[in-house]
mmCIF file of N, CA and C in Angstrom:
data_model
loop_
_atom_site.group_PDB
_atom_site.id
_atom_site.type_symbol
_atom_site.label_atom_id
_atom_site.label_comp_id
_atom_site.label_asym_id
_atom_site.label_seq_id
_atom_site.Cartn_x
_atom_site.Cartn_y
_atom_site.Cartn_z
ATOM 1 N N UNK Z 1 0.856 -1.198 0.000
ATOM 2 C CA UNK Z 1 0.000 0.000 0.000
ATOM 3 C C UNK Z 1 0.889 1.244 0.000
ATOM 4 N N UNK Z 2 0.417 1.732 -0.564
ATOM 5 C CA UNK Z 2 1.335 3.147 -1.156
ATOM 6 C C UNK Z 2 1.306 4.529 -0.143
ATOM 7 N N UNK Z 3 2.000 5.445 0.201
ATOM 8 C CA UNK Z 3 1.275 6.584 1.217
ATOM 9 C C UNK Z 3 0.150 7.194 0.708
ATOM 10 N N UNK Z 4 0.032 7.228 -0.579
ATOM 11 C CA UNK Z 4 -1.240 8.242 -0.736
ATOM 12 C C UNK Z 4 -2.500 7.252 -0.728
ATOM 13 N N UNK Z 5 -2.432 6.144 -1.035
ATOM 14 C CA UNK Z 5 -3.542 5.178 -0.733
ATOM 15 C C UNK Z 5 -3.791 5.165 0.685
ATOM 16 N N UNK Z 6 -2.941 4.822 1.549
ATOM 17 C CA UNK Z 6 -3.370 4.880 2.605
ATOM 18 C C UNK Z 6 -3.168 6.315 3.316
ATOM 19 N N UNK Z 7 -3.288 6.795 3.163
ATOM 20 C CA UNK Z 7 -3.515 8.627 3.118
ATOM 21 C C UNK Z 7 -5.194 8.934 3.501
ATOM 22 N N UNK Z 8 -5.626 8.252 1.863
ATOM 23 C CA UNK Z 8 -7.454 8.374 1.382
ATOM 24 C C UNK Z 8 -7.817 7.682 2.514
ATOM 25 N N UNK Z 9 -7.878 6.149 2.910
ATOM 26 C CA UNK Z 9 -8.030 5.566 3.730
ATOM 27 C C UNK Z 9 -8.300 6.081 4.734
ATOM 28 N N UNK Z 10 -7.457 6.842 5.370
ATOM 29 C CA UNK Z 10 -7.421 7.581 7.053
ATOM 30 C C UNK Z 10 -8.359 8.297 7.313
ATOM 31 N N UNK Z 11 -7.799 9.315 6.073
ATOM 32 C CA UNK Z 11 -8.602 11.170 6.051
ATOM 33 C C UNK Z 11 -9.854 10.606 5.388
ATOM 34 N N UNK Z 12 -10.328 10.217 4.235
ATOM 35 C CA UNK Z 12 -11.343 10.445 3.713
ATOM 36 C C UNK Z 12 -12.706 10.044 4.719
ATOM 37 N N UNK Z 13 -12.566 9.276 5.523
ATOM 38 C CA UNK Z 13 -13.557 9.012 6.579
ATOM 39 C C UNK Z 13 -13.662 9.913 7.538
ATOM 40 N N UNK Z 14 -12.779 11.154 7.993
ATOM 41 C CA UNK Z 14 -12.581 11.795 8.513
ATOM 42 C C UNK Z 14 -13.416 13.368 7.899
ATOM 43 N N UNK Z 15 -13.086 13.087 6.752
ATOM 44 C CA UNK Z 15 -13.890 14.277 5.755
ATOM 45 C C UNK Z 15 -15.203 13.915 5.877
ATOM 46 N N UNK Z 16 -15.311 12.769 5.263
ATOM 47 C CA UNK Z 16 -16.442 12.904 5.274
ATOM 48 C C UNK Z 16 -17.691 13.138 6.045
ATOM 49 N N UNK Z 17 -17.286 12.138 7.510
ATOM 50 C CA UNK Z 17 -17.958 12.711 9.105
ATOM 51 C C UNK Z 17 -18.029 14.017 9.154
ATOM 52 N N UNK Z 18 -17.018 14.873 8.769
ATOM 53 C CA UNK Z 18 -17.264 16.388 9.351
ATOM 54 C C UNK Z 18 -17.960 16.941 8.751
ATOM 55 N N UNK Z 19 -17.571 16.713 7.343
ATOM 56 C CA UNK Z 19 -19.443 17.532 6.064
ATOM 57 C C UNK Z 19 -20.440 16.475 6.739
ATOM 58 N N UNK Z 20 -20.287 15.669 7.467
ATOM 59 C CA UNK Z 20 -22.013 14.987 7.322
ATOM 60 C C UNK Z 20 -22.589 16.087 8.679
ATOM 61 N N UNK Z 21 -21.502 15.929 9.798
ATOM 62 C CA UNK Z 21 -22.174 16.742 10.779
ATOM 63 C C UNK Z 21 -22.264 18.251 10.527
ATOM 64 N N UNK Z 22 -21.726 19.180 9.657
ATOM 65 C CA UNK Z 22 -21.816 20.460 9.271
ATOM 66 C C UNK Z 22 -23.300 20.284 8.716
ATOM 67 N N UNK Z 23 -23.288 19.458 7.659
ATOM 68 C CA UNK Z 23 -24.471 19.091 6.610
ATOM 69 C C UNK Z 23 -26.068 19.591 7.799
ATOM 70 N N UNK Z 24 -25.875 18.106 8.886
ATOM 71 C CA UNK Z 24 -26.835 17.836 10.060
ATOM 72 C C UNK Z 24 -27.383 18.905 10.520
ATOM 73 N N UNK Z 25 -26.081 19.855 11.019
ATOM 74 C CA UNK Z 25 -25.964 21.179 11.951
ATOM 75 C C UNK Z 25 -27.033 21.951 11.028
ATOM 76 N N UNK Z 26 -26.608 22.289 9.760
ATOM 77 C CA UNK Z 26 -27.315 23.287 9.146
ATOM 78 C C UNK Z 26 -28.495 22.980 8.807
ATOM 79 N N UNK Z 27 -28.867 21.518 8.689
ATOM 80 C CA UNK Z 27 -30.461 21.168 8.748
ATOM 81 C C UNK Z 27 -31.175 21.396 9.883
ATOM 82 N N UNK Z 28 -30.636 20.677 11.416
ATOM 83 C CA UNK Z 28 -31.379 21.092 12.742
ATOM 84 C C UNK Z 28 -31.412 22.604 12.657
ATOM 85 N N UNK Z 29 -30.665 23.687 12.238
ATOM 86 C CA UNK Z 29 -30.512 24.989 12.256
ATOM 87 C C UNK Z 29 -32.130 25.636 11.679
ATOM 88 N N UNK Z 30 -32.117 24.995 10.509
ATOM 89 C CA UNK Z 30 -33.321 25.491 9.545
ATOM 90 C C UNK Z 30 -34.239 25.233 10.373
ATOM 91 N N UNK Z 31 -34.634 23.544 10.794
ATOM 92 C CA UNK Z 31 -35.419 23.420 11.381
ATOM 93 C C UNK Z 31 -35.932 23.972 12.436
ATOM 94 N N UNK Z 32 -35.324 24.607 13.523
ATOM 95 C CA UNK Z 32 -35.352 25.422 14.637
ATOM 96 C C UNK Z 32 -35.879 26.860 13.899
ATOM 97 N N UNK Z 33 -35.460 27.198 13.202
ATOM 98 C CA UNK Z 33 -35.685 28.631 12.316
ATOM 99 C C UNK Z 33 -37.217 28.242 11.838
ATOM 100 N N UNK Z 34 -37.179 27.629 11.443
ATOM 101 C CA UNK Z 34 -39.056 27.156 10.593
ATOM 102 C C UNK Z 34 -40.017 26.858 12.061
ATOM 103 N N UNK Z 35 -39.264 26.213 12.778
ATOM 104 C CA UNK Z 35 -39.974 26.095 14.476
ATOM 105 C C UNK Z 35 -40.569 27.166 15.091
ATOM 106 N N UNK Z 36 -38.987 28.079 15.147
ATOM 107 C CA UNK Z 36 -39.520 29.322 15.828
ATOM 108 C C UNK Z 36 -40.864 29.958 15.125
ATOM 109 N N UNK Z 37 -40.272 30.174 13.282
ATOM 110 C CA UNK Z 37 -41.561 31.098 13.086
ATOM 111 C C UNK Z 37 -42.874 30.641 13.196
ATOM 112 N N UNK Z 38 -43.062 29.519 13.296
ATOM 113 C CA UNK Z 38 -44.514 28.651 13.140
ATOM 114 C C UNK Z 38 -44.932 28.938 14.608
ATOM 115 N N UNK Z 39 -43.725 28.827 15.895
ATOM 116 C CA UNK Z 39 -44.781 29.204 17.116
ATOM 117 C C UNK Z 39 -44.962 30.610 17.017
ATOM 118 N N UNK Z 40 -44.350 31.888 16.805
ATOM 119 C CA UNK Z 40 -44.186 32.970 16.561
ATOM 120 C C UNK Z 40 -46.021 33.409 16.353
ATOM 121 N N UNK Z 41 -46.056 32.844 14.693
ATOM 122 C CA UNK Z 41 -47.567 33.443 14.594
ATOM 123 C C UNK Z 41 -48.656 32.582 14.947
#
């Protein structure tokens, strides 16, 4: 196995977890935002 193969290996699971929870964050975000205004009026 080569360094940059096992490079992808390490990090790319690492990338990808962090966009999934950024991804998450900014959905619960909206959702709370659409929450608030719906109790609002």
């Amino acid at each position: 196995m080569n360094t940059f193969g096992y490079f992808l290996v390490l990090i790319a699971p690492c990338i990808i977890f962090v966009m999934n929870v950024l991804w998450f964050s900014k959905i619960l975000k909206g959702l709370k935002k659409t929450m608030a205004k719906r109790h609002a009026e």
